[in-house]
Amino acid sequence: MTGRGVFITGTDTGCGKTLISLGIMAALQQRGYTVLGMKPVASGCDRDAQGGLINADARALQAQSSRPVAYSTINPFAFALPLAPPLAAAHAGRIIQPDLIRTAYAQLRNQADWVIVEGIGGWRVPLTADFAVSDLPNWLEIPVILTVGLRLGCVNHALLTAERLIADRVPLIGWIGSSVDPDMVAADETCALLTELLPRPCLGVIPHLTAPNAGAVAEYLDITPLESP
Ligand SMILES: Nc1ncnc2c1ncn2[C@@H]1O[C@H](COP(=O)(O)OP(=O)(O)OP(=O)(O)O)[C@@H](O)[C@H]1O
Ligand SMILES: C[C@H](N)[C@H](N)CCCCCC(=O)O
Ligand SMILES: [Mg+2]
């Protein structure tokens, strides 16, 4: 089995990447696919009973996965402090190794139809002195979906991110909005503006959910563009 991958990036930290990753996983699972989640690098972790570092995003992706997978394969780089990755790694006396991310991704891909890979923070977040989140999709040879956290300021962040994705020669499947701000004014008009200005299609807009979960998010997604070759 050699599955396909999709990289989920976003306009910022806290923009809805994890929730949307879970929703995409659920939507694919509803279509009968075997799906695994991955969070290659996570900063901001707790200790489990054995003293291992566990990140909440990675744990949620592991729980949504179609089959049991070792935590360390889903999240090969876990750091305690909720900082930019090079800082979090330095505090732990470690350096992020992109080779190990590719090895873990290959293991997941061999066990599933799809691997949904969540980024960390936004597109330009560095991982080492010379490797950034923006290098990961081409490193893993997978296309990208852009998550837009719908709040005032997101138009600028979304357009800048999309421009950079295209300049970086990364295939962009489309974008998904998530209503992180329940009080946002003119969210519908903002989505219409984004649809007009962004170069790729909108695959869904998630309203502000009182109880966010994968199944609820899946209802608002059109994942057909993922399936086309
Ligand atoms: N449509 C929505 N309705 C309600 N809550 C939402 C919605 N989208 C996101 N949230 C909430 O906003 C918070 C941030 O979302 P999420 O954790 O998915 O962002 P992220 O981009 O993955 O963040 P990080 O950079 O930490 O990985 C979460 O508490 C999530 O449940
Ligand atoms: C802790 C947080 N939730 C993310 N895991 C890390 C976000 C890093 C952002 C780096 C930056 O752009 O300043
Ligand atoms: Mg997340």
Coordinates of C-alpha atoms and ligand atoms in Angstrom, one line a residue:
M1 CA 0.0 0.0 0.0
T2 CA 1.4 3.4 -0.9
G3 CA -1.0 6.2 0.2
R4 CA -1.3 9.8 -0.8
G5 CA -0.5 12.7 1.5
V6 CA -1.8 16.2 2.0
F7 CA -0.1 18.9 4.0
I8 CA -2.3 21.3 6.1
T9 CA -0.8 24.7 6.5
G10 CA -2.5 27.8 7.8
T11 CA -2.6 31.6 8.2
D12 CA -1.2 31.4 11.7
T13 CA -1.0 29.4 14.8
G14 CA -4.5 28.8 16.2
C15 CA -6.2 29.2 12.9
G16 CA -8.0 25.8 12.8
K17 CA -5.3 23.4 11.2
T18 CA -5.9 20.6 13.7
L19 CA -9.7 20.8 13.6
I20 CA -9.7 20.9 9.8
S21 CA -7.1 18.1 9.6
L22 CA -9.5 15.9 11.7
G23 CA -12.4 16.9 9.5
I24 CA -10.6 16.0 6.3
M25 CA -9.6 12.6 7.9
A26 CA -13.3 12.0 8.8
A27 CA -14.5 12.9 5.4
L28 CA -12.0 10.6 3.7
Q29 CA -12.9 7.8 6.2
Q30 CA -16.6 8.2 5.3
R31 CA -15.6 7.5 1.7
G32 CA -14.0 4.2 2.8
Y33 CA -10.4 5.2 2.9
T34 CA -7.8 4.2 5.5
V35 CA -6.4 7.5 6.9
L36 CA -3.6 8.3 9.2
G37 CA -2.7 11.7 10.8
M38 CA 0.8 13.2 11.3
K39 CA 2.2 16.2 13.2
P40 CA 5.9 16.0 12.3
V41 CA 6.9 18.8 14.8
A42 CA 5.0 19.9 17.8
S43 CA 6.0 22.5 20.4
G44 CA 3.9 22.6 23.6
C45 CA 3.7 19.1 25.1
D46 CA 2.7 17.4 28.4
R47 CA 4.3 14.4 30.0
D48 CA 2.4 11.1 29.9
A49 CA 2.6 8.5 32.7
Q50 CA 5.8 7.1 31.3
G51 CA 7.4 10.6 31.1
G52 CA 7.1 10.9 27.3
L53 CA 6.3 14.2 25.7
I54 CA 2.8 14.2 24.2
N55 CA 1.3 17.0 22.2
A56 CA -2.5 17.5 22.1
D57 CA -2.7 17.9 18.3
A58 CA -0.7 14.8 17.6
R59 CA -2.8 12.8 20.1
A60 CA -6.0 14.0 18.4
L61 CA -4.6 13.0 15.0
Q62 CA -3.6 9.6 16.4
A63 CA -7.1 9.1 17.9
Q64 CA -8.7 9.9 14.6
S65 CA -6.4 7.6 12.7
S66 CA -8.0 4.5 11.1
R67 CA -5.5 2.1 12.7
P68 CA -3.1 2.1 15.7
V69 CA 0.2 3.8 15.0
A70 CA 3.1 4.5 17.4
Y71 CA 3.0 8.1 18.8
S72 CA 6.6 8.6 17.8
T73 CA 5.8 7.9 14.2
I74 CA 2.9 10.4 14.1
N75 CA 5.0 13.0 16.0
P76 CA 8.7 12.4 15.7
F77 CA 9.7 15.8 17.1
A78 CA 7.9 16.7 20.3
F79 CA 9.1 19.6 22.5
A80 CA 7.9 20.8 25.9
L81 CA 7.9 24.5 25.4
P82 CA 5.2 26.2 23.3
L83 CA 7.7 28.2 21.2
A84 CA 8.9 28.5 17.6
P85 CA 10.4 25.2 16.7
P86 CA 14.1 26.1 16.6
L87 CA 13.7 27.7 20.1
A88 CA 11.7 24.8 21.5
A89 CA 14.3 22.3 20.1
A90 CA 17.2 24.3 21.5
H91 CA 15.7 24.4 24.9
A92 CA 15.5 20.6 24.7
G93 CA 19.1 20.4 23.4
R94 CA 17.9 19.0 20.1
I95 CA 18.0 19.8 16.4
I96 CA 15.1 18.9 14.1
Q97 CA 16.2 16.4 11.4
P98 CA 14.1 16.6 8.2
D99 CA 15.4 13.1 7.2
L100 CA 13.6 11.5 10.2
I101 CA 10.4 13.3 9.3
R102 CA 10.6 11.8 5.8
T103 CA 11.3 8.3 7.2
A104 CA 8.3 8.5 9.6
Y105 CA 6.1 9.8 6.8
A106 CA 7.1 6.9 4.5
Q107 CA 6.2 4.5 7.3
L108 CA 2.7 6.0 7.6
R109 CA 2.2 6.2 3.9
N110 CA 2.9 2.4 3.6
Q111 CA 0.0 1.7 6.0
A112 CA -2.8 3.9 4.6
D113 CA -4.6 5.3 1.6
W114 CA -4.1 8.8 2.9
V115 CA -1.8 10.6 5.4
I116 CA -2.9 14.1 6.6
V117 CA 0.1 16.0 7.7
E118 CA -0.5 19.1 10.0
G119 CA 2.1 21.9 9.9
I120 CA 3.2 23.9 12.9
G121 CA 2.2 27.6 13.1
G122 CA 2.1 29.3 9.7
W123 CA 3.9 28.8 6.4
R124 CA 7.2 30.5 7.1
V125 CA 7.9 29.0 10.5
P126 CA 11.5 27.8 10.6
L127 CA 12.4 24.3 11.8
T128 CA 16.2 24.6 11.6
A129 CA 18.6 27.3 10.5
D130 CA 18.1 26.2 6.9
F131 CA 14.8 24.3 6.7
A132 CA 11.3 25.6 7.3
V133 CA 7.7 24.4 7.4
S134 CA 7.5 25.7 3.8
D135 CA 10.1 23.1 2.8
L136 CA 8.2 20.2 4.1
P137 CA 5.5 19.6 1.4
N138 CA 8.1 19.3 -1.4
W139 CA 10.4 17.3 1.0
L140 CA 7.5 14.8 1.4
E141 CA 6.2 15.3 -2.2
I142 CA 2.7 16.2 -1.2
P143 CA 0.3 19.1 -2.1
V144 CA -1.1 21.6 0.4
I145 CA -4.4 22.8 1.7
L146 CA -4.4 26.3 3.2
T147 CA -6.5 26.8 6.4
V148 CA -7.7 30.3 7.0
G149 CA -8.7 31.2 10.5
L150 CA -11.6 33.6 9.9
R151 CA -11.0 36.7 11.9
L152 CA -10.2 40.3 11.1
G153 CA -6.7 40.4 9.5
C154 CA -7.1 37.0 7.8
V155 CA -7.4 38.4 4.2
N156 CA -3.9 39.8 4.4
H157 CA -2.5 36.6 6.0
A158 CA -4.3 34.3 3.5
L159 CA -3.2 36.3 0.4
L160 CA 0.4 36.5 1.5
T161 CA 0.5 32.8 2.4
A162 CA -1.0 31.8 -1.0
E163 CA 1.4 34.1 -2.9
R164 CA 4.4 32.5 -1.1
L165 CA 3.1 29.0 -1.6
I166 CA 3.0 29.6 -5.3
A167 CA 6.4 31.3 -5.4
D168 CA 7.7 28.2 -3.5
R169 CA 6.3 26.0 -6.3
V170 CA 4.1 24.0 -4.0
P171 CA 0.9 22.5 -5.4
L172 CA -2.1 24.2 -3.6
I173 CA -5.3 22.2 -3.8
G174 CA -7.5 24.8 -2.2
W175 CA -8.4 26.6 1.0
I176 CA -10.7 26.0 3.9
G177 CA -12.1 28.7 6.3
S178 CA -12.7 28.1 9.9
S179 CA -14.7 30.5 12.0
V180 CA -12.4 30.8 15.0
D181 CA -14.0 34.1 16.0
P182 CA -17.7 33.7 16.8
D183 CA -18.1 37.5 16.8
M184 CA -16.5 38.1 13.4
V185 CA -18.4 40.8 11.5
A186 CA -19.2 40.0 7.8
A187 CA -17.6 36.6 7.8
D188 CA -19.7 35.6 4.7
E189 CA -18.5 38.7 2.8
T190 CA -14.9 38.0 3.9
C191 CA -15.2 34.4 2.5
A192 CA -16.6 35.8 -0.8
L193 CA -13.7 38.2 -1.0
L194 CA -11.2 35.3 -0.3
T195 CA -12.9 33.2 -2.9
E196 CA -12.5 36.0 -5.4
L197 CA -8.9 36.7 -4.6
L198 CA -7.3 33.4 -3.7
P199 CA -6.0 31.4 -6.7
R200 CA -7.5 28.0 -5.8
P201 CA -11.0 26.9 -4.8
C202 CA -12.6 27.0 -1.4
L203 CA -13.2 23.4 -0.2
G204 CA -15.4 24.5 2.7
V205 CA -16.1 27.1 5.4
I206 CA -16.7 25.7 8.9
P207 CA -19.1 27.9 11.0
H208 CA -18.2 28.5 14.6
L209 CA -19.1 25.2 16.2
T210 CA -20.1 25.0 19.9
A211 CA -18.7 21.5 20.1
P212 CA -16.0 21.3 17.4
N213 CA -15.4 17.7 16.3
A214 CA -14.2 15.8 13.2
G215 CA -17.6 14.6 12.1
A216 CA -19.2 18.0 12.3
V217 CA -16.4 19.6 10.3
A218 CA -16.6 16.9 7.6
E219 CA -20.1 17.9 6.9
Y220 CA -18.9 21.3 5.6
L221 CA -16.1 20.0 3.4
D222 CA -15.9 19.1 -0.3
I223 CA -12.9 16.8 -0.6
T224 CA -13.5 15.9 -4.2
P225 CA -10.5 18.0 -5.3
L226 CA -8.2 15.8 -3.1
E227 CA -9.2 12.7 -5.0
S228 CA -8.6 14.0 -8.4
P229 CA -5.1 13.0 -9.6
Ligands
LIG1 N1 -15.0 26.5 13.4 C1 -14.7 26.5 14.6 N2 -15.6 26.5 15.6 C2 -15.3 26.5 16.9 N3 -14.0 26.5 17.4 C3 -13.0 26.4 16.4 C4 -13.3 26.4 15.0 N4 -12.1 26.4 14.4 C5 -11.2 26.3 15.3 N5 -11.7 26.3 16.6 C6 -11.0 26.3 17.8 O1 -9.9 27.2 17.8 C7 -8.8 26.7 18.5 C8 -7.6 26.7 17.5 O2 -7.9 25.7 16.5 P1 -6.8 24.6 16.1 O3 -6.3 24.0 17.4 O4 -7.4 23.7 15.1 O5 -5.8 25.5 15.4 P2 -4.3 25.2 14.9 O6 -4.1 26.0 13.7 O7 -4.2 23.7 14.8 O8 -3.4 25.7 16.1 P3 -1.8 25.3 16.4 O9 -1.0 26.3 15.7 O10 -1.7 25.3 17.9 O11 -1.6 23.9 15.9 C9 -9.2 25.3 19.0 O12 -9.7 25.4 20.3 C10 -10.4 24.9 18.1 O13 -11.3 24.0 18.6
LIG2 C1 2.5 26.5 20.6 C2 1.7 26.8 19.3 N1 0.4 26.3 19.6 C3 2.3 26.1 18.1 N2 2.4 24.7 18.5 C4 3.6 26.7 17.8 C5 3.5 27.9 17.0 C6 4.9 28.5 16.5 C7 4.7 29.8 15.9 C8 6.0 30.5 15.6 C9 5.9 31.9 15.1 O1 5.4 32.1 14.0 O2 6.2 32.8 15.9
MG3 MG -2.9 22.4 15.6

